[in-house]
JSON list of C-alpha atoms in Angstrom, two decimals:
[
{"chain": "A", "resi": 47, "resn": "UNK", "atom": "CA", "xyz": [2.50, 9.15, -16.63]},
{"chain": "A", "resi": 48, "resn": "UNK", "atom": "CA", "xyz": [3.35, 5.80, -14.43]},
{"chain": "A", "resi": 49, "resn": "UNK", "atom": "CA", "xyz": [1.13, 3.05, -15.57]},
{"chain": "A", "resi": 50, "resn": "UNK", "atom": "CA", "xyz": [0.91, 0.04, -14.17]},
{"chain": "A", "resi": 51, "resn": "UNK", "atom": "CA", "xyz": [-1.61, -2.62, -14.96]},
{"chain": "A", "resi": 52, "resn": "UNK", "atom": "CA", "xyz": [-2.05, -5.90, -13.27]},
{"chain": "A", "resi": 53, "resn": "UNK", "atom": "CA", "xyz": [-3.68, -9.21, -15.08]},
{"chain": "A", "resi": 54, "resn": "UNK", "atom": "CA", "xyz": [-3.83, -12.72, -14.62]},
{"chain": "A", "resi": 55, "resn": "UNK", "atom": "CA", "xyz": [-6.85, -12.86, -11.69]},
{"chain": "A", "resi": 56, "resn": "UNK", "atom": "CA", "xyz": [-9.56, -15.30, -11.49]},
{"chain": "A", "resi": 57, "resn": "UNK", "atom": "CA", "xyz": [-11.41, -17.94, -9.97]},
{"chain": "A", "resi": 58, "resn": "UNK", "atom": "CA", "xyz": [-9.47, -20.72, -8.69]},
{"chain": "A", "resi": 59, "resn": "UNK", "atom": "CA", "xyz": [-9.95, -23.82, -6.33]},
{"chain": "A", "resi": 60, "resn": "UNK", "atom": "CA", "xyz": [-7.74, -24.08, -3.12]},
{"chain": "A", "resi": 61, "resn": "UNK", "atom": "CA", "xyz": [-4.70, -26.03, -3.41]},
{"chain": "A", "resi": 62, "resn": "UNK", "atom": "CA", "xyz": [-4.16, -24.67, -6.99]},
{"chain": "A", "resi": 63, "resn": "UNK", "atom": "CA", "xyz": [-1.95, -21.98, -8.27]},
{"chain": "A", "resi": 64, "resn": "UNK", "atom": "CA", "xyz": [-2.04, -18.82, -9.95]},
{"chain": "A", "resi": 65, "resn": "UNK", "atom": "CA", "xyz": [0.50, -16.46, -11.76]},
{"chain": "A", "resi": 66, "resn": "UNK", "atom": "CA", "xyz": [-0.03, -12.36, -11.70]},
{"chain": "A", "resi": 67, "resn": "UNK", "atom": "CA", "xyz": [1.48, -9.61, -14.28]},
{"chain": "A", "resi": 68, "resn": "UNK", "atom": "CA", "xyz": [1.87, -6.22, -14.00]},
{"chain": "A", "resi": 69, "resn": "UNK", "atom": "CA", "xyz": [3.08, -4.40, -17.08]},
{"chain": "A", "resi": 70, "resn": "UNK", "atom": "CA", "xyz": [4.59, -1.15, -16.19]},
{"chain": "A", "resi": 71, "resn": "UNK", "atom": "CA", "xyz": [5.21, 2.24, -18.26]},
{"chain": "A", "resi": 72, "resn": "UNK", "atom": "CA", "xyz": [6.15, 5.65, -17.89]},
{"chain": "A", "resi": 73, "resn": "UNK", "atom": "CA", "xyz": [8.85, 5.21, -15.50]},
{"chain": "A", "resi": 74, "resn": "UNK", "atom": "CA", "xyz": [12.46, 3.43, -15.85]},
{"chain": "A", "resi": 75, "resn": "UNK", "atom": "CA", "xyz": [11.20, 0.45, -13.95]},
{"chain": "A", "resi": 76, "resn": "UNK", "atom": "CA", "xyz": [14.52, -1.51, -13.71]},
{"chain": "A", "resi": 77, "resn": "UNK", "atom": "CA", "xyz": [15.49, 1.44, -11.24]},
{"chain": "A", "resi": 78, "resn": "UNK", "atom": "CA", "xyz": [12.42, 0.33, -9.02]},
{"chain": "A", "resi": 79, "resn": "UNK", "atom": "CA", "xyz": [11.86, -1.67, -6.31]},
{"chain": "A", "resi": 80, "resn": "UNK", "atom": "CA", "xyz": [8.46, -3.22, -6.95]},
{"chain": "A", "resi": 81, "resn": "UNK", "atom": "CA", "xyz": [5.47, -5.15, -4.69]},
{"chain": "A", "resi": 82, "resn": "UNK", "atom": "CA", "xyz": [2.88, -6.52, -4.20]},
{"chain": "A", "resi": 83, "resn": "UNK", "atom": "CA", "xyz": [0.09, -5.44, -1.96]},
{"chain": "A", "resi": 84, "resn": "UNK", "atom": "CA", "xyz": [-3.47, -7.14, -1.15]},
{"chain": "A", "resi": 85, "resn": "UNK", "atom": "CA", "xyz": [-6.47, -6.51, 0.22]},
{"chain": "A", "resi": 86, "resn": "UNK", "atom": "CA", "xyz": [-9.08, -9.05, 1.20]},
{"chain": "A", "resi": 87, "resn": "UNK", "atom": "CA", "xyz": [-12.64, -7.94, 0.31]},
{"chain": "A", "resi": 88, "resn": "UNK", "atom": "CA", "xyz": [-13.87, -4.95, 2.37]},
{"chain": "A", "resi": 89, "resn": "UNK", "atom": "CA", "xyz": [-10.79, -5.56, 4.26]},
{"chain": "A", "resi": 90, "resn": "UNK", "atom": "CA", "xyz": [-7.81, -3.13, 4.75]},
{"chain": "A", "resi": 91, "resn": "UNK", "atom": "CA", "xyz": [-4.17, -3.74, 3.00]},
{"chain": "A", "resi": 92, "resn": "UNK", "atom": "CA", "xyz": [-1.58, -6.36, 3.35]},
{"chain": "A", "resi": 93, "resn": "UNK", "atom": "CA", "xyz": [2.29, -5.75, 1.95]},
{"chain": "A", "resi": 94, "resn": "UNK", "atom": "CA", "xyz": [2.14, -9.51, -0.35]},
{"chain": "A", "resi": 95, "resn": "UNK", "atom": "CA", "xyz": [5.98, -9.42, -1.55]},
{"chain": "A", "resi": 96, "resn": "UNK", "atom": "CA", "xyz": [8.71, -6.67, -3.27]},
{"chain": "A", "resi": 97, "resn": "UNK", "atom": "CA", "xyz": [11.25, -7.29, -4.82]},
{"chain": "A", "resi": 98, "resn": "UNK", "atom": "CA", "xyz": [14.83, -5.34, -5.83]},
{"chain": "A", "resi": 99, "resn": "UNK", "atom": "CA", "xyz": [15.72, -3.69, -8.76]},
{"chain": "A", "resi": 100, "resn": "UNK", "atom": "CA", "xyz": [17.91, -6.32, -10.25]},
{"chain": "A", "resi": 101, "resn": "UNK", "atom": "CA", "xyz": [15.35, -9.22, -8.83]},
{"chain": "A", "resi": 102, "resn": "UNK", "atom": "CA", "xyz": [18.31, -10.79, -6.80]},
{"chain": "A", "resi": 103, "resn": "UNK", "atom": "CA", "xyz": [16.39, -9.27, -3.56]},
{"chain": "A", "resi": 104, "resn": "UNK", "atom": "CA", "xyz": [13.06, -10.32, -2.76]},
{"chain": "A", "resi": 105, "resn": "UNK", "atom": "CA", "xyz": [11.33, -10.07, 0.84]},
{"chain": "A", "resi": 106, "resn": "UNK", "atom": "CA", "xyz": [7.61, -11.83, 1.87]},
{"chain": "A", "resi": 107, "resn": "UNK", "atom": "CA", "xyz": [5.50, -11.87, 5.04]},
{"chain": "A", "resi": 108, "resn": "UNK", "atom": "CA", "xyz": [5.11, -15.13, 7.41]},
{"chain": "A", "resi": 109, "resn": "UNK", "atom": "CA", "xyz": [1.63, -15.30, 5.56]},
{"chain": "A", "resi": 110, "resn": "UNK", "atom": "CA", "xyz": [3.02, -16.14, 1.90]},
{"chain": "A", "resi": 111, "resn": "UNK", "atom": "CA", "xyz": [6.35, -16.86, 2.72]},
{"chain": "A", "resi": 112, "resn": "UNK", "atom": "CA", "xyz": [7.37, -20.29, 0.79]},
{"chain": "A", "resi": 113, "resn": "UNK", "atom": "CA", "xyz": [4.12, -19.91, -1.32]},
{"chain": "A", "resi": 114, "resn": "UNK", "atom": "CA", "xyz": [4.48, -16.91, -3.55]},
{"chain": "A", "resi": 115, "resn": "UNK", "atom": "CA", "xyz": [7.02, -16.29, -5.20]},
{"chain": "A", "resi": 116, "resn": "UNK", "atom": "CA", "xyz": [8.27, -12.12, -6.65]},
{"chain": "A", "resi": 117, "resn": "UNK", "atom": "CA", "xyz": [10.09, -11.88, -9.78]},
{"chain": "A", "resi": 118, "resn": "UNK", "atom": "CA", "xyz": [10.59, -9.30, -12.31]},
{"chain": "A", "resi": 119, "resn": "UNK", "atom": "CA", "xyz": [11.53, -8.95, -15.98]},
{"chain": "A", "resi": 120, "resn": "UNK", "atom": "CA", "xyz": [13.52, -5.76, -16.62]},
{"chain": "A", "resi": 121, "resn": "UNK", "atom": "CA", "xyz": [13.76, -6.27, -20.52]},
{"chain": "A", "resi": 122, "resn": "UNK", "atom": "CA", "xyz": [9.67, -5.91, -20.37]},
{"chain": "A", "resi": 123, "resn": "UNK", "atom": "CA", "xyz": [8.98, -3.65, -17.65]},
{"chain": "A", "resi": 124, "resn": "UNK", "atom": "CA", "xyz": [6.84, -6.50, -16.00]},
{"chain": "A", "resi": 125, "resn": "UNK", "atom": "CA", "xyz": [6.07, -7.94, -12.56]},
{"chain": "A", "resi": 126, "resn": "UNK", "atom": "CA", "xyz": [5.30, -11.10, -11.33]},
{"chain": "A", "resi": 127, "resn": "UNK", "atom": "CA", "xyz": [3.38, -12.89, -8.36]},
{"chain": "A", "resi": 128, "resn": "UNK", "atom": "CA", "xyz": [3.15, -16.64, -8.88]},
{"chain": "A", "resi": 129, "resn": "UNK", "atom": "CA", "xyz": [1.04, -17.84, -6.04]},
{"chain": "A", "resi": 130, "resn": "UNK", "atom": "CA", "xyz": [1.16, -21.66, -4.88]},
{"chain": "A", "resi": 131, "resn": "UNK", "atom": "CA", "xyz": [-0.78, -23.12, -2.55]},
{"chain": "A", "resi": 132, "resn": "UNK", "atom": "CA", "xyz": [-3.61, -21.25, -2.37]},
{"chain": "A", "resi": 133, "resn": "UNK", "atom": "CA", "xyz": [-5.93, -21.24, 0.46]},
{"chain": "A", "resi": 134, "resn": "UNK", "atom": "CA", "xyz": [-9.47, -19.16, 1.16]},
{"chain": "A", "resi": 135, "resn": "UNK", "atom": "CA", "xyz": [-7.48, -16.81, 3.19]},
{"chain": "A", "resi": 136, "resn": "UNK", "atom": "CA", "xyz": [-5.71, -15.83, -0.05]},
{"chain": "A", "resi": 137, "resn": "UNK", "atom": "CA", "xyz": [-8.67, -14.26, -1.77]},
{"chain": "A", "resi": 138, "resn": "UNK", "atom": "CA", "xyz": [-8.31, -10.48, -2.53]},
{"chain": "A", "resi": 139, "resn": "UNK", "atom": "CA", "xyz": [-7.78, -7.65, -4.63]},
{"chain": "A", "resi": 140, "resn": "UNK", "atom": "CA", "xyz": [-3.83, -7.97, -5.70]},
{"chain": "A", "resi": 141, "resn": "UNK", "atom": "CA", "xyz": [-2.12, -4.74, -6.49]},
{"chain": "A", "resi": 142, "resn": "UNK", "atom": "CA", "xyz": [1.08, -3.82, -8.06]},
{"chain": "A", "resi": 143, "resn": "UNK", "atom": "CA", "xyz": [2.64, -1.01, -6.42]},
{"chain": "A", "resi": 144, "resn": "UNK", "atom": "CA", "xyz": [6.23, 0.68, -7.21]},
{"chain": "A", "resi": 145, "resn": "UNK", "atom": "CA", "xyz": [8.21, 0.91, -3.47]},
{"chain": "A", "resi": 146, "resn": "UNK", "atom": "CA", "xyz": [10.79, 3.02, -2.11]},
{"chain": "A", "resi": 147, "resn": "UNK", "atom": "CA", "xyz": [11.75, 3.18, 1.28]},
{"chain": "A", "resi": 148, "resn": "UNK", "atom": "CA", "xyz": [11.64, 6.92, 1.18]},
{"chain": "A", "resi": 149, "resn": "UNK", "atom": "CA", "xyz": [7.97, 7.00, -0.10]},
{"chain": "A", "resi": 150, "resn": "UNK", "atom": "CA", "xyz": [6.49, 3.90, 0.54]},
{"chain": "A", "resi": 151, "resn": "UNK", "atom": "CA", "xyz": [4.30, 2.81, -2.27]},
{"chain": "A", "resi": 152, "resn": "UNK", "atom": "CA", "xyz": [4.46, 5.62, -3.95]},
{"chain": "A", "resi": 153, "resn": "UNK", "atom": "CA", "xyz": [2.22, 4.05, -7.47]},
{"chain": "A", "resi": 154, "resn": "UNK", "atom": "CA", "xyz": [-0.54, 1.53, -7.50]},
{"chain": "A", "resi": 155, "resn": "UNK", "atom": "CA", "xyz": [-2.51, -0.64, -10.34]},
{"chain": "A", "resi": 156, "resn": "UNK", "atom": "CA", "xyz": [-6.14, -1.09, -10.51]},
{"chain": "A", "resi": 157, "resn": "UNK", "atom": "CA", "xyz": [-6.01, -4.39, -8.82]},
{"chain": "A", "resi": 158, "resn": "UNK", "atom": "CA", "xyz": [-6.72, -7.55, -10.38]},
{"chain": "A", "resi": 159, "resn": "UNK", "atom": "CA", "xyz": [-9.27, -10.03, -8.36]},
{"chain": "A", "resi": 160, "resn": "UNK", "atom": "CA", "xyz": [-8.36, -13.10, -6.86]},
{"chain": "A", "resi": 161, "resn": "UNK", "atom": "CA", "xyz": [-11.07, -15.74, -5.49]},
{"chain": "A", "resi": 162, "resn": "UNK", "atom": "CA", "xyz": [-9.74, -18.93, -3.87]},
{"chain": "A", "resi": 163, "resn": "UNK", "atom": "CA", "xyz": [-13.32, -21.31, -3.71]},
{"chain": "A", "resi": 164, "resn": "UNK", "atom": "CA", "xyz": [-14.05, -25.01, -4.59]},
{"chain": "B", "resi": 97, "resn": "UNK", "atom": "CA", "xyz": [4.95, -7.05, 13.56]},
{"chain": "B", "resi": 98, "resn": "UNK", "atom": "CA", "xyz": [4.15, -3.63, 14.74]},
{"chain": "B", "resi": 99, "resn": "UNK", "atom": "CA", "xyz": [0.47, -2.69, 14.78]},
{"chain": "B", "resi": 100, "resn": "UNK", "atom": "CA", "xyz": [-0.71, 0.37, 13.39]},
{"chain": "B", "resi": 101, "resn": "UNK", "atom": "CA", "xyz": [-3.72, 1.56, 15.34]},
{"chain": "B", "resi": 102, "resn": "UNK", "atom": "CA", "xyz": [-6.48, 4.34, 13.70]},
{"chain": "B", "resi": 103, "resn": "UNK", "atom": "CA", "xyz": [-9.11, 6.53, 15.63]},
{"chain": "B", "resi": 104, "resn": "UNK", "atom": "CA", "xyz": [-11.51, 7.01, 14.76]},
{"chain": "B", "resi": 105, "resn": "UNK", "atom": "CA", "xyz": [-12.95, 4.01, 12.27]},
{"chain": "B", "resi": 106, "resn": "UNK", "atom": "CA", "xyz": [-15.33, 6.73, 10.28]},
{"chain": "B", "resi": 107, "resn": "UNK", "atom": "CA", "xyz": [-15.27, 10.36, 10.69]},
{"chain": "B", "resi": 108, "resn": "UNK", "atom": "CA", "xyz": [-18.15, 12.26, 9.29]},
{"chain": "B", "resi": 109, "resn": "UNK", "atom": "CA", "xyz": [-17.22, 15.82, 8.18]},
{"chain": "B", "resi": 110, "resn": "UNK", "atom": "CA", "xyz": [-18.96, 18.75, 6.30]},
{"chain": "B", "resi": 111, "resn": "UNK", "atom": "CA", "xyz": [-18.04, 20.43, 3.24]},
{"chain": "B", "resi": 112, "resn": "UNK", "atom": "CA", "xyz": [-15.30, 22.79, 4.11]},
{"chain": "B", "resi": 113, "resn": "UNK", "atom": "CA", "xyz": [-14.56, 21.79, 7.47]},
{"chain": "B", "resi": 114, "resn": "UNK", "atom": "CA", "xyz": [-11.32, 20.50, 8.64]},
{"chain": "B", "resi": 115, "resn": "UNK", "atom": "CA", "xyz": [-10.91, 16.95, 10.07]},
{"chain": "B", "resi": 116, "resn": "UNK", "atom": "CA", "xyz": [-7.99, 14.70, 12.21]},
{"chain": "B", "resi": 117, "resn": "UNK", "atom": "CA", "xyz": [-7.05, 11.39, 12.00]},
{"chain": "B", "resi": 118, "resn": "UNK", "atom": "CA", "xyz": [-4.89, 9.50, 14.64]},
{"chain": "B", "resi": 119, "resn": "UNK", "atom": "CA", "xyz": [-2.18, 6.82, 13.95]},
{"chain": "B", "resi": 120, "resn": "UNK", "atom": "CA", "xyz": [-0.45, 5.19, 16.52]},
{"chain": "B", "resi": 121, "resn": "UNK", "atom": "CA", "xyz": [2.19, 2.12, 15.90]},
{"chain": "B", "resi": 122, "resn": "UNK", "atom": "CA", "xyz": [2.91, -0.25, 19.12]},
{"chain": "B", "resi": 123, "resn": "UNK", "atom": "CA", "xyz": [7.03, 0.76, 18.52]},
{"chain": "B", "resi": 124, "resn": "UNK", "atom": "CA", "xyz": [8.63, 3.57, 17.74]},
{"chain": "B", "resi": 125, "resn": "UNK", "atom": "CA", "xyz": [8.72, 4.35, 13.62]},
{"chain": "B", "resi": 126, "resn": "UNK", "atom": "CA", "xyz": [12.35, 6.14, 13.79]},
{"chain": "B", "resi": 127, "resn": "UNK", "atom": "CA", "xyz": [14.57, 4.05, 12.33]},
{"chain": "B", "resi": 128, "resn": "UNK", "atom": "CA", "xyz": [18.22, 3.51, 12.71]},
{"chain": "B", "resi": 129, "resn": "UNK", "atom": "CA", "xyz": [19.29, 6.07, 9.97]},
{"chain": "B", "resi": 130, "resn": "UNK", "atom": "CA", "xyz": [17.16, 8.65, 11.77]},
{"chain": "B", "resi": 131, "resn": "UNK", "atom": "CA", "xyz": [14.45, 8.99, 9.81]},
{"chain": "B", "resi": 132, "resn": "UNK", "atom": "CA", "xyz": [10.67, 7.88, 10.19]},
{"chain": "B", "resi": 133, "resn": "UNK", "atom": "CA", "xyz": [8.91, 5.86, 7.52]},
{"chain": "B", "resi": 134, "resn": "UNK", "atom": "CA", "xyz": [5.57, 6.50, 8.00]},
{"chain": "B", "resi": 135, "resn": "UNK", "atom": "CA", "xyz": [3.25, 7.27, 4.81]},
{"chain": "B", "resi": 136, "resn": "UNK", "atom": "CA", "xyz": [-0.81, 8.07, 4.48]},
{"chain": "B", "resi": 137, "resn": "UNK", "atom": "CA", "xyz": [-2.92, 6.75, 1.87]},
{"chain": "B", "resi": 138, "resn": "UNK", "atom": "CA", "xyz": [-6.18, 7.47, -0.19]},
{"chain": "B", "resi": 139, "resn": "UNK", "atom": "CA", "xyz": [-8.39, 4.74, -1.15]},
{"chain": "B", "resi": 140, "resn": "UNK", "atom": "CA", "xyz": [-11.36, 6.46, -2.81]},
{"chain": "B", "resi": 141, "resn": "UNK", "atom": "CA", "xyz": [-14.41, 4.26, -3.71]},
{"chain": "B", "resi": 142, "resn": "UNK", "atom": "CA", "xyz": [-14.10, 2.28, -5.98]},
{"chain": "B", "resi": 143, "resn": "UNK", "atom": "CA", "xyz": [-10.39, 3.34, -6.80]},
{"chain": "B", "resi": 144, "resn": "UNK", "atom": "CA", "xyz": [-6.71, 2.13, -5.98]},
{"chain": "B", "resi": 145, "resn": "UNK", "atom": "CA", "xyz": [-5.08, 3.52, -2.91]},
{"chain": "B", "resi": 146, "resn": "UNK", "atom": "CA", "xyz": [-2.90, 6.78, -3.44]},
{"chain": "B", "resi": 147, "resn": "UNK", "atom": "CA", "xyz": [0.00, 8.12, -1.83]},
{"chain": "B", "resi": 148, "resn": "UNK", "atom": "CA", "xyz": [-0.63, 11.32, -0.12]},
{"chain": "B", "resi": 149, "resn": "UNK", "atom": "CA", "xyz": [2.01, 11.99, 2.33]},
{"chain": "B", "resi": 150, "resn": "UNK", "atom": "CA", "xyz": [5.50, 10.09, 2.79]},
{"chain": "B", "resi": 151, "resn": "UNK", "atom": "CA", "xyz": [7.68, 10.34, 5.61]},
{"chain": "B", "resi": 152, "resn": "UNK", "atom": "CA", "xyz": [5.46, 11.46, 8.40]},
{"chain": "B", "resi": 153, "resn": "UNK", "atom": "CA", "xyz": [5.10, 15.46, 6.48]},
{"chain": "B", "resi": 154, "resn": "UNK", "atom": "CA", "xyz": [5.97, 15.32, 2.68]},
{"chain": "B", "resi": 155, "resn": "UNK", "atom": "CA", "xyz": [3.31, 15.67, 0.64]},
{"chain": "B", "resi": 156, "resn": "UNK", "atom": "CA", "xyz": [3.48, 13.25, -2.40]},
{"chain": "B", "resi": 157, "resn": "UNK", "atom": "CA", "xyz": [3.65, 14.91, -5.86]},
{"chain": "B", "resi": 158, "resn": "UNK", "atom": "CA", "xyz": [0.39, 16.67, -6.71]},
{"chain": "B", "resi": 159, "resn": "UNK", "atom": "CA", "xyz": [-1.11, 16.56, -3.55]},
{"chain": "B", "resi": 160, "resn": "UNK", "atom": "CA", "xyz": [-2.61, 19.67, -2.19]},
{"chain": "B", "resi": 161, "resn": "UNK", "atom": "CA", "xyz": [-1.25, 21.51, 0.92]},
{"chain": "B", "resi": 162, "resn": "UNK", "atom": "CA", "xyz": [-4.48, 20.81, 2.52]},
{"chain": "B", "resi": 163, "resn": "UNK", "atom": "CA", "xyz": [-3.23, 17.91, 3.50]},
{"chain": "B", "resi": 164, "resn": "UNK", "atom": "CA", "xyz": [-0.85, 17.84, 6.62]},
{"chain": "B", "resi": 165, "resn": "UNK", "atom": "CA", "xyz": [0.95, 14.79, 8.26]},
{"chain": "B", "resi": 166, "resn": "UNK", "atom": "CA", "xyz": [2.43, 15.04, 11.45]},
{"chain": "B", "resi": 167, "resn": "UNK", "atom": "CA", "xyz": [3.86, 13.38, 14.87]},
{"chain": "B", "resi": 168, "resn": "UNK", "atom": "CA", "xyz": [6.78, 11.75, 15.95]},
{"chain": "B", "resi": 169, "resn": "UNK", "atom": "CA", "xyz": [7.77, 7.91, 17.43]},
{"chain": "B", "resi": 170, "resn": "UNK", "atom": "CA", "xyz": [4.78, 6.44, 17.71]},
{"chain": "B", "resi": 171, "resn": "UNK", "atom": "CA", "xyz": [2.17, 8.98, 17.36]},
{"chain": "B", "resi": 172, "resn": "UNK", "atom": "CA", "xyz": [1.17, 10.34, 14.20]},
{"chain": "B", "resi": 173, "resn": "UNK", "atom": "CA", "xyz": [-1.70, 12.65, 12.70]},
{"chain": "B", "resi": 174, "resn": "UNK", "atom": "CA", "xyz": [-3.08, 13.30, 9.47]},
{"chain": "B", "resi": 175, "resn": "UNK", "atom": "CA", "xyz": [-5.33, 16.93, 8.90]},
{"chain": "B", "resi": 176, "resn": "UNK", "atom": "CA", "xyz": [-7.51, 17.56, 6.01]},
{"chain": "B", "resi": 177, "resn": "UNK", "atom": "CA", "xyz": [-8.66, 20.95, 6.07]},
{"chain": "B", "resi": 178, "resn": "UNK", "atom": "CA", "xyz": [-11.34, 22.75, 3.80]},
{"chain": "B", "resi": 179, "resn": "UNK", "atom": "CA", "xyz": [-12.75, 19.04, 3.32]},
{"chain": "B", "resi": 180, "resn": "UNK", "atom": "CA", "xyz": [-13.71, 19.11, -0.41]},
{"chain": "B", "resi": 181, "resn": "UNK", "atom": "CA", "xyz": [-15.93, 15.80, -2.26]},
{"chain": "B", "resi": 182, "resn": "UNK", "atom": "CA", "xyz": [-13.00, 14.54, -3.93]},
{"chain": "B", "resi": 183, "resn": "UNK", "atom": "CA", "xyz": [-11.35, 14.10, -0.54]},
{"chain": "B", "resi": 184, "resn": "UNK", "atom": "CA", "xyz": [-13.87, 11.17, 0.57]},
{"chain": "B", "resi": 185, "resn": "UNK", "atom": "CA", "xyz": [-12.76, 7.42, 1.09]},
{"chain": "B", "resi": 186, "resn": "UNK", "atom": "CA", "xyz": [-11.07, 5.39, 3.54]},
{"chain": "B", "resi": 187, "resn": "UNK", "atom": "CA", "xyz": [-7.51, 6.71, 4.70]},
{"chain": "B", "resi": 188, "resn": "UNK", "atom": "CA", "xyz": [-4.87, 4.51, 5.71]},
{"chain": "B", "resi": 189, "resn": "UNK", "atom": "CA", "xyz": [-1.68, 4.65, 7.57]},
{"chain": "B", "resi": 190, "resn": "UNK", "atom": "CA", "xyz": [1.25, 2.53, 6.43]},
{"chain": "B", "resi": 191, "resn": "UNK", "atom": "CA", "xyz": [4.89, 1.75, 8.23]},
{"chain": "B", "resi": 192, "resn": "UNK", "atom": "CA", "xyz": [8.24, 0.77, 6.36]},
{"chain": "B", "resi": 193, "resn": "UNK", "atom": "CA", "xyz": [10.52, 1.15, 8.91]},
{"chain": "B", "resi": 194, "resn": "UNK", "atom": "CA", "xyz": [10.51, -1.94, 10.26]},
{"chain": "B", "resi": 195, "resn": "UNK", "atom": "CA", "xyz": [9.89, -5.42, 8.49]},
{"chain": "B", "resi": 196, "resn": "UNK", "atom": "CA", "xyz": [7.37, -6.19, 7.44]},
{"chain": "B", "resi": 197, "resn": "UNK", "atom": "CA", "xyz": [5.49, -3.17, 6.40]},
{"chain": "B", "resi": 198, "resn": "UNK", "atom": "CA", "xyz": [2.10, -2.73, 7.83]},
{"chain": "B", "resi": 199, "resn": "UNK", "atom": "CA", "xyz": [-0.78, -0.71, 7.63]},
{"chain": "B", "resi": 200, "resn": "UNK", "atom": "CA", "xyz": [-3.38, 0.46, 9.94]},
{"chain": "B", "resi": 201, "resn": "UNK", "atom": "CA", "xyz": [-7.20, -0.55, 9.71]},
{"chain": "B", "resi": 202, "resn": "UNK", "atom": "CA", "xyz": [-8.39, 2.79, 7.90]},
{"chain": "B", "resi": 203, "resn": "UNK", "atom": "CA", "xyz": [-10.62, 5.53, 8.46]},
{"chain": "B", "resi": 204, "resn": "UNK", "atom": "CA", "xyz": [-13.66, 6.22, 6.69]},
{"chain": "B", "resi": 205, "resn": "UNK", "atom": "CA", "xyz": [-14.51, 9.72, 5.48]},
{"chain": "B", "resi": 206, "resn": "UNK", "atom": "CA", "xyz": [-18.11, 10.76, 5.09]},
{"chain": "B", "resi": 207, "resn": "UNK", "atom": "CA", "xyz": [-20.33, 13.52, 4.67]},
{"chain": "B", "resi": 208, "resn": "UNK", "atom": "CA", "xyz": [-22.12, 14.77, 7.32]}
]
């Protein structure tokens, strides 16, 4: 059964930064490409960041682009979101998600929550 | 960034009955290898999102055949028929043809 299981949310003040896991099972996950995907409280869903299957690939939105940052550790089956910068904007409901371009994201985590606030 | 569009925003349905729900995207979905990367979601409350069909018609592993996608370019529609309580929550739309991938504003399913 794919598992994956995001950690690392929390209250934090803008400006600061913030670093996301995902530990992932049940699936060969270095033959994945693997994202991120928020959504902003009761809000719909925004693509965050993927990344390839060796990590050398990784592709962002205008919206985080030079402020998070994808990366990937094949050796644990884990997934990254390090998150600079953070602004109000930012705060959501971050989910790991396994992507393919034939079937979208195809696997999702139960979220972890994000809050940017002074 | 192409815009996915849904109609209607909630969608109130009895037990049994069958329901539509309209995507459209403000450029065509096909992509240059022919095919046309458009996927529907679950997001039942409370829950994650699910995949329920990929690729405009293929129904995701474990889905039932109740579910339909269809459409073409830049009109697409998902059916639900023989609406059953475990098929209630927000449905989304979602693009990958074209970067970045985007996703429509949802549609809520209620009971009537």
């Amino acid at each position: 059964e794919v598992q994956l299981v995001e950690s690392g949310g929390g209250l934090v003040q803008p400006g600061r930064s913030l670093k996301l896991s995902c530990a992932a099972s049940g699936f060969t996950f270095s033959n994945y490409y693997m994202a991120w995907v928020r959504q902003a409280p009761k809000k719909g869903l925004e693509w965050v960041a993927t990344i390839s299957t060796s990590g050398s690939r990784t592709y962002y939105p205008d919206s985080v682009k030079g402020r998070f940052t994808i990366s990937r550790d094949n050796a644990k089956s884990s997934l990254y979101l390090q998150m600079n910068s953070l602004k109000s904007e930012d705060t959501a409901t971050y989910y790991c998600a396994r992507h393919g371009w034939e079937l979208g994201f195809a696997y999702w985590g139960q979220g972890t929550l994000v809050t940017v606030s002074s | 960034d192409v815009v996915m569009t849904q109609t209607p925003v909630s969608l109130s349905v009895s037990l049994g009955g069958q329901v539509s729900i309209s995507c459209r995207s403000s450029q065509s979905l096909v992509h240059n290898n022919g095919n046309t990367y458009l996927s529907w979601y679950l997001q039942k409350p409370g829950q994650s999102p699910q995949l329920l069909i990929y690729k405009v018609s293929n129904r995701f592993s474990g889905i039932s055949d109740r579910f339909s996608g269809s459409g073409s370019g830049t009109d697409f529609t998902l059916k639900i028929s023989r609406v059953e309580p475990d098929d209630l929550g927000v449905y989304y739309c979602g693009q990958g043809t074209q970067y970045p991938d985007t996703f429509g504003a949802g549609t809520k399913l209620e009971l009537k």
